[in-house]
């Protein structure tokens, strides 16, 4: 009787084990199928974003084209994601050239969409605005942006805009003019840095009729002008995982200012990579330098 009982028990255990293994195999197969489907969806999304990058690049000036417009310049451009909310814009008007470092709200796909809108609004500003002063150009741009980024169809009040540093350089008169929304201009001369501060309200956010300040600079040979977005100073890193900060950023620009302008992109990139280390990049990074 004991033998029969053990045999029955062994048979039941085998059946239970087989059933369990079947369930495990089915579950493994189900997970494998779901993982494959998820991987395919991720690939489709990534492919779409990469195509969006091509559209963005075709809509904006390439850095090679910008450097042809603005002589003796350098650009460090490091998107956080495949596409970027930052971009560099430049235009030649008469004897002067205009250059801007633009930071649209957000990064990734939302920022990239806004960058194309912002680029078109900049072009429209220069077509329609009767002034050539950066301050008044930003005033006009802000009104256009406020109208373009109005309340959405579902009643949601959009608060998207852009921060910008816009500089006009006239090498025939050795003068420059600057206006900024949150992003300042740095002038480095004889190893000293002078900051021309931006106003603290964004483009597209009309603030009680405030106007952008227009700064005028007398330029000297070998002056170095730097425009930038906030991605580099705001990056976490170093031994304690803290922000790089603007004072550190200023010190580094002064440190490299006597090096040829062609080397600045590499030097800035090396500094950023070293500081960031293994930490995640927190925002798009854009820096533009111009040697007079």
PDB file of C-alpha atoms in Angstrom:
ATOM      1  CA  UNK A   1       0.000   0.000   0.000  1.00  0.00           C
ATOM      2  CA  UNK A   2       2.903   2.313   0.846  1.00  0.00           C
ATOM      3  CA  UNK A   3       4.519   1.542  -2.537  1.00  0.00           C
ATOM      4  CA  UNK A   4       1.283   2.343  -4.391  1.00  0.00           C
ATOM      5  CA  UNK A   5       0.878   5.593  -2.448  1.00  0.00           C
ATOM      6  CA  UNK A   6       4.474   6.662  -3.192  1.00  0.00           C
ATOM      7  CA  UNK A   7       3.956   5.845  -6.858  1.00  0.00           C
ATOM      8  CA  UNK A   8       0.775   7.911  -7.007  1.00  0.00           C
ATOM      9  CA  UNK A   9       2.474  10.778  -5.181  1.00  0.00           C
ATOM     10  CA  UNK A  10       5.495  10.655  -7.513  1.00  0.00           C
ATOM     11  CA  UNK A  11       3.192  10.673 -10.544  1.00  0.00           C
ATOM     12  CA  UNK A  12       1.306  13.695  -9.193  1.00  0.00           C
ATOM     13  CA  UNK A  13       4.551  15.501  -8.450  1.00  0.00           C
ATOM     14  CA  UNK A  14       5.796  14.855 -11.980  1.00  0.00           C
ATOM     15  CA  UNK A  15       2.535  16.138 -13.443  1.00  0.00           C
ATOM     16  CA  UNK A  16       2.645  19.204 -11.183  1.00  0.00           C
ATOM     17  CA  UNK A  17       6.263  19.853 -12.137  1.00  0.00           C
ATOM     18  CA  UNK A  18       5.461  19.459 -15.838  1.00  0.00           C
ATOM     19  CA  UNK A  19       2.496  21.821 -15.509  1.00  0.00           C
ATOM     20  CA  UNK A  20       4.618  24.338 -13.632  1.00  0.00           C
ATOM     21  CA  UNK A  21       7.389  24.131 -16.242  1.00  0.00           C
ATOM     22  CA  UNK A  22       4.785  24.611 -18.965  1.00  0.00           C
ATOM     23  CA  UNK A  23       3.465  27.719 -17.198  1.00  0.00           C
ATOM     24  CA  UNK A  24       6.996  29.024 -16.744  1.00  0.00           C
ATOM     25  CA  UNK A  25       7.752  28.398 -20.417  1.00  0.00           C
ATOM     26  CA  UNK A  26       4.509  30.102 -21.430  1.00  0.00           C
ATOM     27  CA  UNK A  27       5.263  33.060 -19.146  1.00  0.00           C
ATOM     28  CA  UNK A  28       8.823  33.279 -20.487  1.00  0.00           C
ATOM     29  CA  UNK A  29       7.504  33.195 -24.039  1.00  0.00           C
ATOM     30  CA  UNK A  30       4.892  35.850 -23.199  1.00  0.00           C
ATOM     31  CA  UNK A  31       7.560  38.128 -21.682  1.00  0.00           C
ATOM     32  CA  UNK A  32       9.842  37.569 -24.651  1.00  0.00           C
ATOM     33  CA  UNK A  33       7.042  38.561 -27.046  1.00  0.00           C
ATOM     34  CA  UNK A  34       6.199  41.673 -25.003  1.00  0.00           C
ATOM     35  CA  UNK A  35       9.873  42.670 -24.822  1.00  0.00           C
ATOM     36  CA  UNK A  36      10.206  42.239 -28.567  1.00  0.00           C
ATOM     37  CA  UNK A  37       7.081  44.365 -29.133  1.00  0.00           C
ATOM     38  CA  UNK A  38       8.402  47.035 -26.756  1.00  0.00           C
ATOM     39  CA  UNK A  39      11.791  47.034 -28.482  1.00  0.00           C
ATOM     40  CA  UNK A  40      10.062  47.455 -31.849  1.00  0.00           C
ATOM     41  CA  UNK A  41       7.979  50.367 -30.524  1.00  0.00           C
ATOM     42  CA  UNK A  42      11.078  52.016 -29.049  1.00  0.00           C
ATOM     43  CA  UNK A  43      12.856  51.604 -32.370  1.00  0.00           C
ATOM     44  CA  UNK A  44       9.914  53.204 -34.203  1.00  0.00           C
ATOM     45  CA  UNK A  45       9.923  56.141 -31.747  1.00  0.00           C
ATOM     46  CA  UNK A  46      13.699  56.574 -32.027  1.00  0.00           C
ATOM     47  CA  UNK A  47      13.533  56.395 -35.828  1.00  0.00           C
ATOM     48  CA  UNK A  48      10.796  59.065 -35.793  1.00  0.00           C
ATOM     49  CA  UNK A  49      12.885  61.327 -33.551  1.00  0.00           C
ATOM     50  CA  UNK A  50      15.934  60.840 -35.785  1.00  0.00           C
ATOM     51  CA  UNK A  51      13.824  61.853 -38.775  1.00  0.00           C
ATOM     52  CA  UNK A  52      12.589  64.864 -36.778  1.00  0.00           C
ATOM     53  CA  UNK A  53      16.264  65.756 -36.276  1.00  0.00           C
ATOM     54  CA  UNK A  54      16.747  65.835 -40.056  1.00  0.00           C
ATOM     55  CA  UNK A  55      13.710  68.126 -40.392  1.00  0.00           C
ATOM     56  CA  UNK A  56      15.059  70.393 -37.643  1.00  0.00           C
ATOM     57  CA  UNK A  57      18.515  70.546 -39.226  1.00  0.00           C
ATOM     58  CA  UNK A  58      17.053  71.354 -42.643  1.00  0.00           C
ATOM     59  CA  UNK A  59      14.998  74.182 -41.097  1.00  0.00           C
ATOM     60  CA  UNK A  60      17.910  75.830 -39.253  1.00  0.00           C
ATOM     61  CA  UNK A  61      21.267  77.187 -40.389  1.00  0.00           C
ATOM     62  CA  UNK A  62      24.079  74.667 -40.088  1.00  0.00           C
ATOM     63  CA  UNK A  63      27.076  75.577 -37.967  1.00  0.00           C
ATOM     64  CA  UNK A  64      29.314  75.658 -41.032  1.00  0.00           C
ATOM     65  CA  UNK A  65      26.974  78.226 -42.615  1.00  0.00           C
ATOM     66  CA  UNK A  66      26.932  80.277 -39.404  1.00  0.00           C
ATOM     67  CA  UNK A  67      30.723  80.352 -39.265  1.00  0.00           C
ATOM     68  CA  UNK A  68      30.738  81.651 -42.843  1.00  0.00           C
ATOM     69  CA  UNK A  69      28.432  84.504 -41.792  1.00  0.00           C
ATOM     70  CA  UNK A  70      30.282  85.231 -38.531  1.00  0.00           C
ATOM     71  CA  UNK A  71      34.036  85.118 -39.125  1.00  0.00           C
ATOM     72  CA  UNK A  72      36.481  83.887 -36.458  1.00  0.00           C
ATOM     73  CA  UNK A  73      33.787  82.093 -34.475  1.00  0.00           C
ATOM     74  CA  UNK A  74      33.413  78.814 -32.629  1.00  0.00           C
ATOM     75  CA  UNK A  75      30.336  76.825 -31.598  1.00  0.00           C
ATOM     76  CA  UNK A  76      29.907  74.138 -28.958  1.00  0.00           C
ATOM     77  CA  UNK A  77      26.551  72.413 -29.422  1.00  0.00           C
ATOM     78  CA  UNK A  78      25.611  69.372 -27.322  1.00  0.00           C
ATOM     79  CA  UNK A  79      21.921  68.390 -27.342  1.00  0.00           C
ATOM     80  CA  UNK A  80      20.685  66.521 -24.281  1.00  0.00           C
ATOM     81  CA  UNK A  81      18.591  64.274 -26.520  1.00  0.00           C
ATOM     82  CA  UNK A  82      18.621  63.479 -30.231  1.00  0.00           C
ATOM     83  CA  UNK A  83      16.866  66.761 -31.017  1.00  0.00           C
ATOM     84  CA  UNK A  84      17.351  70.055 -29.208  1.00  0.00           C
ATOM     85  CA  UNK A  85      15.506  73.110 -27.925  1.00  0.00           C
ATOM     86  CA  UNK A  86      18.718  75.137 -28.349  1.00  0.00           C
ATOM     87  CA  UNK A  87      19.948  76.528 -31.630  1.00  0.00           C
ATOM     88  CA  UNK A  88      22.318  79.137 -33.032  1.00  0.00           C
ATOM     89  CA  UNK A  89      21.019  81.763 -35.451  1.00  0.00           C
ATOM     90  CA  UNK A  90      22.929  84.257 -37.584  1.00  0.00           C
ATOM     91  CA  UNK A  91      22.213  86.834 -40.271  1.00  0.00           C
ATOM     92  CA  UNK A  92      24.195  89.420 -42.228  1.00  0.00           C
ATOM     93  CA  UNK A  93      22.490  92.814 -42.611  1.00  0.00           C
ATOM     94  CA  UNK A  94      24.492  95.476 -44.448  1.00  0.00           C
ATOM     95  CA  UNK A  95      27.911  95.833 -42.818  1.00  0.00           C
ATOM     96  CA  UNK A  96      26.769  94.129 -39.624  1.00  0.00           C
ATOM     97  CA  UNK A  97      26.218  90.527 -38.613  1.00  0.00           C
ATOM     98  CA  UNK A  98      23.746  89.344 -36.006  1.00  0.00           C
ATOM     99  CA  UNK A  99      24.275  86.185 -34.015  1.00  0.00           C
ATOM    100  CA  UNK A 100      22.082  84.623 -31.349  1.00  0.00           C
ATOM    101  CA  UNK A 101      22.169  81.711 -28.936  1.00  0.00           C
ATOM    102  CA  UNK A 102      18.561  80.617 -28.411  1.00  0.00           C
ATOM    103  CA  UNK A 103      17.118  78.375 -25.705  1.00  0.00           C
ATOM    104  CA  UNK A 104      13.497  77.330 -26.220  1.00  0.00           C
ATOM    105  CA  UNK A 105      11.389  76.016 -23.353  1.00  0.00           C
ATOM    106  CA  UNK A 106      12.180  72.364 -22.697  1.00  0.00           C
ATOM    107  CA  UNK A 107      14.402  70.018 -24.653  1.00  0.00           C
ATOM    108  CA  UNK A 108      13.888  66.953 -26.812  1.00  0.00           C
ATOM    109  CA  UNK A 109      10.890  66.909 -29.184  1.00  0.00           C
ATOM    110  CA  UNK A 110       8.882  69.790 -27.571  1.00  0.00           C
ATOM    111  CA  UNK A 111      11.974  71.998 -27.560  1.00  0.00           C
ATOM    112  CA  UNK A 112      12.791  71.042 -31.167  1.00  0.00           C
ATOM    113  CA  UNK A 113       9.301  72.011 -32.360  1.00  0.00           C
ATOM    114  CA  UNK A 114       9.613  75.358 -30.587  1.00  0.00           C
ATOM    115  CA  UNK A 115      13.065  75.898 -32.114  1.00  0.00           C
ATOM    116  CA  UNK A 116      11.609  75.806 -35.617  1.00  0.00           C
ATOM    117  CA  UNK A 117       8.850  78.225 -34.582  1.00  0.00           C
ATOM    118  CA  UNK A 118      11.442  80.506 -32.940  1.00  0.00           C
ATOM    119  CA  UNK A 119      13.680  80.459 -36.014  1.00  0.00           C
ATOM    120  CA  UNK A 120      10.768  81.491 -38.234  1.00  0.00           C
ATOM    121  CA  UNK A 121       9.792  84.256 -35.797  1.00  0.00           C
ATOM    122  CA  UNK A 122      13.355  85.596 -35.794  1.00  0.00           C
ATOM    123  CA  UNK A 123      13.344  85.755 -39.580  1.00  0.00           C
ATOM    124  CA  UNK A 124       9.946  87.489 -39.543  1.00  0.00           C
ATOM    125  CA  UNK A 125      11.191  89.982 -36.942  1.00  0.00           C
ATOM    126  CA  UNK A 126      14.084  91.020 -39.183  1.00  0.00           C
ATOM    127  CA  UNK A 127      11.744  91.357 -42.152  1.00  0.00           C
ATOM    128  CA  UNK A 128       9.147  93.484 -40.361  1.00  0.00           C
ATOM    129  CA  UNK A 129      10.820  95.396 -37.523  1.00  0.00           C
ATOM    130  CA  UNK A 130      11.996  98.850 -38.568  1.00  0.00           C
ATOM    131  CA  UNK A 131      14.774  99.010 -35.984  1.00  0.00           C
ATOM    132  CA  UNK A 132      18.229  97.429 -36.163  1.00  0.00           C
ATOM    133  CA  UNK A 133      18.825  97.576 -32.380  1.00  0.00           C
ATOM    134  CA  UNK A 134      18.884  94.166 -30.662  1.00  0.00           C
ATOM    135  CA  UNK A 135      16.759  95.484 -27.788  1.00  0.00           C
ATOM    136  CA  UNK A 136      13.935  96.673 -30.035  1.00  0.00           C
ATOM    137  CA  UNK A 137      14.247  93.552 -32.172  1.00  0.00           C
ATOM    138  CA  UNK A 138      13.663  91.431 -29.062  1.00  0.00           C
ATOM    139  CA  UNK A 139      10.676  93.584 -28.107  1.00  0.00           C
ATOM    140  CA  UNK A 140       9.166  92.906 -31.518  1.00  0.00           C
ATOM    141  CA  UNK A 141      10.075  89.216 -31.363  1.00  0.00           C
ATOM    142  CA  UNK A 142       8.411  88.881 -27.955  1.00  0.00           C
ATOM    143  CA  UNK A 143       5.116  90.253 -29.288  1.00  0.00           C
ATOM    144  CA  UNK A 144       5.237  87.863 -32.253  1.00  0.00           C
ATOM    145  CA  UNK A 145       6.014  84.914 -29.969  1.00  0.00           C
ATOM    146  CA  UNK A 146       3.231  85.818 -27.568  1.00  0.00           C
ATOM    147  CA  UNK A 147       0.749  85.812 -30.450  1.00  0.00           C
ATOM    148  CA  UNK A 148       2.107  82.619 -32.019  1.00  0.00           C
ATOM    149  CA  UNK A 149       2.103  80.667 -28.745  1.00  0.00           C
ATOM    150  CA  UNK A 150      -1.413  81.603 -27.709  1.00  0.00           C
ATOM    151  CA  UNK A 151      -3.958  79.582 -25.745  1.00  0.00           C
ATOM    152  CA  UNK A 152      -4.468  76.106 -27.207  1.00  0.00           C
ATOM    153  CA  UNK A 153      -7.788  74.785 -28.529  1.00  0.00           C
ATOM    154  CA  UNK A 154      -8.538  72.941 -25.276  1.00  0.00           C
ATOM    155  CA  UNK A 155      -8.196  76.129 -23.251  1.00  0.00           C
ATOM    156  CA  UNK A 156      -4.720  75.387 -21.885  1.00  0.00           C
ATOM    157  CA  UNK A 157      -2.677  78.562 -21.471  1.00  0.00           C
ATOM    158  CA  UNK A 158       0.686  77.917 -23.105  1.00  0.00           C
ATOM    159  CA  UNK A 159       3.605  79.453 -21.227  1.00  0.00           C
ATOM    160  CA  UNK A 160       6.280  78.375 -23.634  1.00  0.00           C
ATOM    161  CA  UNK A 161       8.782  80.916 -24.836  1.00  0.00           C
ATOM    162  CA  UNK A 162      12.479  81.301 -25.312  1.00  0.00           C
ATOM    163  CA  UNK A 163      15.564  82.770 -23.702  1.00  0.00           C
ATOM    164  CA  UNK A 164      18.009  84.419 -26.074  1.00  0.00           C
ATOM    165  CA  UNK A 165      21.277  86.304 -26.311  1.00  0.00           C
ATOM    166  CA  UNK A 166      21.310  88.479 -29.457  1.00  0.00           C
ATOM    167  CA  UNK A 167      24.409  90.383 -30.542  1.00  0.00           C
ATOM    168  CA  UNK A 168      24.975  92.753 -33.469  1.00  0.00           C
ATOM    169  CA  UNK A 169      28.621  93.099 -34.558  1.00  0.00           C
ATOM    170  CA  UNK A 170      29.842  95.773 -36.968  1.00  0.00           C
ATOM    171  CA  UNK A 171      33.531  95.271 -37.696  1.00  0.00           C
ATOM    172  CA  UNK A 172      33.703  98.425 -39.858  1.00  0.00           C
ATOM    173  CA  UNK A 173      32.849 100.655 -36.874  1.00  0.00           C
ATOM    174  CA  UNK A 174      34.258  98.293 -34.211  1.00  0.00           C
ATOM    175  CA  UNK A 175      31.003  98.472 -32.305  1.00  0.00           C
ATOM    176  CA  UNK A 176      28.635  95.829 -31.024  1.00  0.00           C
ATOM    177  CA  UNK A 177      25.155  95.951 -29.541  1.00  0.00           C
ATOM    178  CA  UNK A 178      23.566  93.351 -27.314  1.00  0.00           C
ATOM    179  CA  UNK A 179      20.216  92.486 -25.755  1.00  0.00           C
ATOM    180  CA  UNK A 180      19.246  89.341 -23.911  1.00  0.00           C
ATOM    181  CA  UNK A 181      16.379  87.491 -22.314  1.00  0.00           C
ATOM    182  CA  UNK A 182      17.942  85.735 -19.295  1.00  0.00           C
ATOM    183  CA  UNK A 183      21.152  84.910 -21.191  1.00  0.00           C
ATOM    184  CA  UNK A 184      23.946  87.487 -20.845  1.00  0.00           C
ATOM    185  CA  UNK A 185      26.938  88.401 -23.018  1.00  0.00           C
ATOM    186  CA  UNK A 186      30.526  88.001 -21.837  1.00  0.00           C
ATOM    187  CA  UNK A 187      33.282  90.213 -23.234  1.00  0.00           C
ATOM    188  CA  UNK A 188      36.833  89.093 -22.480  1.00  0.00           C
ATOM    189  CA  UNK A 189      39.589  91.664 -22.962  1.00  0.00           C
ATOM    190  CA  UNK A 190      43.161  91.465 -21.685  1.00  0.00           C
ATOM    191  CA  UNK A 191      42.322  88.472 -19.507  1.00  0.00           C
ATOM    192  CA  UNK A 192      39.423  90.246 -17.810  1.00  0.00           C
ATOM    193  CA  UNK A 193      35.757  89.398 -18.205  1.00  0.00           C
ATOM    194  CA  UNK A 194      32.993  91.992 -18.465  1.00  0.00           C
ATOM    195  CA  UNK A 195      29.379  90.823 -18.256  1.00  0.00           C
ATOM    196  CA  UNK A 196      26.589  92.617 -20.095  1.00  0.00           C
ATOM    197  CA  UNK A 197      23.518  91.363 -18.225  1.00  0.00           C
ATOM    198  CA  UNK A 198      20.335  90.160 -19.834  1.00  0.00           C
ATOM    199  CA  UNK A 199      16.869  91.169 -18.719  1.00  0.00           C
ATOM    200  CA  UNK A 200      15.076  88.628 -16.556  1.00  0.00           C
ATOM    201  CA  UNK A 201      11.938  87.988 -18.594  1.00  0.00           C
ATOM    202  CA  UNK A 202      11.580  85.519 -21.444  1.00  0.00           C
ATOM    203  CA  UNK A 203      10.632  86.147 -25.049  1.00  0.00           C
ATOM    204  CA  UNK A 204       6.927  85.530 -25.562  1.00  0.00           C
ATOM    205  CA  UNK A 205       6.012  86.305 -21.957  1.00  0.00           C
ATOM    206  CA  UNK A 206       4.813  89.896 -22.006  1.00  0.00           C
ATOM    207  CA  UNK A 207       5.565  91.420 -18.620  1.00  0.00           C
ATOM    208  CA  UNK A 208       3.761  94.714 -17.923  1.00  0.00           C
ATOM    209  CA  UNK A 209       5.147  96.415 -21.010  1.00  0.00           C
ATOM    210  CA  UNK A 210       8.801  95.921 -20.047  1.00  0.00           C
ATOM    211  CA  UNK A 211      11.372  96.559 -22.778  1.00  0.00           C
ATOM    212  CA  UNK A 212      14.664  94.814 -23.410  1.00  0.00           C
ATOM    213  CA  UNK A 213      17.817  96.756 -22.579  1.00  0.00           C
ATOM    214  CA  UNK A 214      20.091  97.564 -25.522  1.00  0.00           C
ATOM    215  CA  UNK A 215      23.790  97.569 -24.572  1.00  0.00           C
ATOM    216  CA  UNK A 216      26.409  99.237 -26.797  1.00  0.00           C
ATOM    217  CA  UNK A 217      30.033  98.033 -26.769  1.00  0.00           C
ATOM    218  CA  UNK A 218      33.155  99.631 -28.229  1.00  0.00           C
ATOM    219  CA  UNK A 219      35.252  96.740 -29.531  1.00  0.00           C
ATOM    220  CA  UNK A 220      39.010  96.352 -29.654  1.00  0.00           C
ATOM    221  CA  UNK A 221      41.190  93.984 -31.644  1.00  0.00           C
ATOM    222  CA  UNK A 222      41.397  90.492 -30.086  1.00  0.00           C
ATOM    223  CA  UNK A 223      38.285  91.021 -27.948  1.00  0.00           C
ATOM    224  CA  UNK A 224      36.383  87.783 -27.368  1.00  0.00           C
ATOM    225  CA  UNK A 225      32.581  87.754 -27.221  1.00  0.00           C
ATOM    226  CA  UNK A 226      30.682  84.805 -25.775  1.00  0.00           C
ATOM    227  CA  UNK A 227      26.949  84.057 -26.019  1.00  0.00           C
ATOM    228  CA  UNK A 228      25.481  80.930 -24.452  1.00  0.00           C
ATOM    229  CA  UNK A 229      22.500  79.098 -23.010  1.00  0.00           C
ATOM    230  CA  UNK A 230      22.354  77.841 -19.423  1.00  0.00           C
ATOM    231  CA  UNK A 231      23.143  74.162 -20.096  1.00  0.00           C
ATOM    232  CA  UNK A 232      26.883  74.316 -19.372  1.00  0.00           C
ATOM    233  CA  UNK A 233      26.773  76.281 -16.065  1.00  0.00           C
ATOM    234  CA  UNK A 234      23.804  74.218 -14.825  1.00  0.00           C
ATOM    235  CA  UNK A 235      25.464  70.834 -15.419  1.00  0.00           C
ATOM    236  CA  UNK A 236      25.999  68.673 -12.339  1.00  0.00           C
ATOM    237  CA  UNK A 237      29.355  66.981 -11.907  1.00  0.00           C
ATOM    238  CA  UNK A 238      32.751  67.180 -10.262  1.00  0.00           C
ATOM    239  CA  UNK A 239      33.749  65.260  -7.147  1.00  0.00           C
ATOM    240  CA  UNK A 240      30.648  66.364  -5.189  1.00  0.00           C
ATOM    241  CA  UNK A 241      28.074  66.200  -8.013  1.00  0.00           C
ATOM    242  CA  UNK A 242      27.314  69.920  -7.815  1.00  0.00           C
ATOM    243  CA  UNK A 243      26.496  72.485 -10.519  1.00  0.00           C
ATOM    244  CA  UNK A 244      29.346  73.882 -12.601  1.00  0.00           C
ATOM    245  CA  UNK A 245      28.005  77.428 -11.981  1.00  0.00           C
ATOM    246  CA  UNK A 246      28.562  80.712 -13.813  1.00  0.00           C
ATOM    247  CA  UNK A 247      31.621  81.859 -11.833  1.00  0.00           C
ATOM    248  CA  UNK A 248      33.427  78.634 -12.755  1.00  0.00           C
ATOM    249  CA  UNK A 249      32.274  79.067 -16.360  1.00  0.00           C
ATOM    250  CA  UNK A 250      33.607  82.633 -16.459  1.00  0.00           C
ATOM    251  CA  UNK A 251      36.957  81.572 -14.998  1.00  0.00           C
ATOM    252  CA  UNK A 252      37.341  78.841 -17.603  1.00  0.00           C
ATOM    253  CA  UNK A 253      36.555  81.219 -20.493  1.00  0.00           C
ATOM    254  CA  UNK A 254      39.210  83.643 -19.220  1.00  0.00           C
ATOM    255  CA  UNK A 255      41.643  80.745 -18.854  1.00  0.00           C
ATOM    256  CA  UNK A 256      41.313  79.721 -22.529  1.00  0.00           C
ATOM    257  CA  UNK A 257      40.769  83.168 -24.046  1.00  0.00           C
ATOM    258  CA  UNK A 258      44.313  83.477 -25.442  1.00  0.00           C
ATOM    259  CA  UNK A 259      44.113  80.141 -27.231  1.00  0.00           C
ATOM    260  CA  UNK A 260      43.197  80.234 -30.960  1.00  0.00           C
ATOM    261  CA  UNK A 261      39.425  80.502 -31.432  1.00  0.00           C
ATOM    262  CA  UNK A 262      39.516  77.302 -33.516  1.00  0.00           C
ATOM    263  CA  UNK A 263      40.511  75.368 -30.376  1.00  0.00           C
ATOM    264  CA  UNK A 264      37.777  76.671 -28.101  1.00  0.00           C
ATOM    265  CA  UNK A 265      35.107  74.164 -29.132  1.00  0.00           C
ATOM    266  CA  UNK A 266      37.395  71.246 -28.262  1.00  0.00           C
ATOM    267  CA  UNK A 267      38.559  72.840 -25.005  1.00  0.00           C
ATOM    268  CA  UNK A 268      35.006  73.588 -23.884  1.00  0.00           C
ATOM    269  CA  UNK A 269      33.817  70.113 -24.803  1.00  0.00           C
ATOM    270  CA  UNK A 270      36.675  68.476 -22.883  1.00  0.00           C
ATOM    271  CA  UNK A 271      35.912  70.593 -19.816  1.00  0.00           C
ATOM    272  CA  UNK A 272      32.197  69.739 -19.986  1.00  0.00           C
ATOM    273  CA  UNK A 273      32.796  65.995 -20.413  1.00  0.00           C
ATOM    274  CA  UNK A 274      35.339  65.930 -17.583  1.00  0.00           C
ATOM    275  CA  UNK A 275      33.020  67.832 -15.228  1.00  0.00           C
ATOM    276  CA  UNK A 276      29.915  65.757 -16.066  1.00  0.00           C
ATOM    277  CA  UNK A 277      31.722  62.445 -15.634  1.00  0.00           C
ATOM    278  CA  UNK A 278      29.235  59.584 -15.394  1.00  0.00           C
ATOM    279  CA  UNK A 279      26.288  61.831 -14.510  1.00  0.00           C
ATOM    280  CA  UNK A 280      23.434  62.458 -16.932  1.00  0.00           C
ATOM    281  CA  UNK A 281      23.489  65.609 -19.061  1.00  0.00           C
ATOM    282  CA  UNK A 282      20.729  67.809 -17.654  1.00  0.00           C
ATOM    283  CA  UNK A 283      20.041  70.197 -20.548  1.00  0.00           C
ATOM    284  CA  UNK A 284      21.027  71.202 -24.064  1.00  0.00           C
ATOM    285  CA  UNK A 285      24.373  72.994 -24.215  1.00  0.00           C
ATOM    286  CA  UNK A 286      25.107  75.833 -26.644  1.00  0.00           C
ATOM    287  CA  UNK A 287      28.070  78.230 -26.542  1.00  0.00           C
ATOM    288  CA  UNK A 288      29.125  80.658 -29.282  1.00  0.00           C
ATOM    289  CA  UNK A 289      32.444  82.515 -29.242  1.00  0.00           C
ATOM    290  CA  UNK A 290      33.493  85.308 -31.622  1.00  0.00           C
ATOM    291  CA  UNK A 291      36.999  86.745 -31.896  1.00  0.00           C
ATOM    292  CA  UNK A 292      37.201  90.375 -33.044  1.00  0.00           C
TER     293      UNK A 292
END
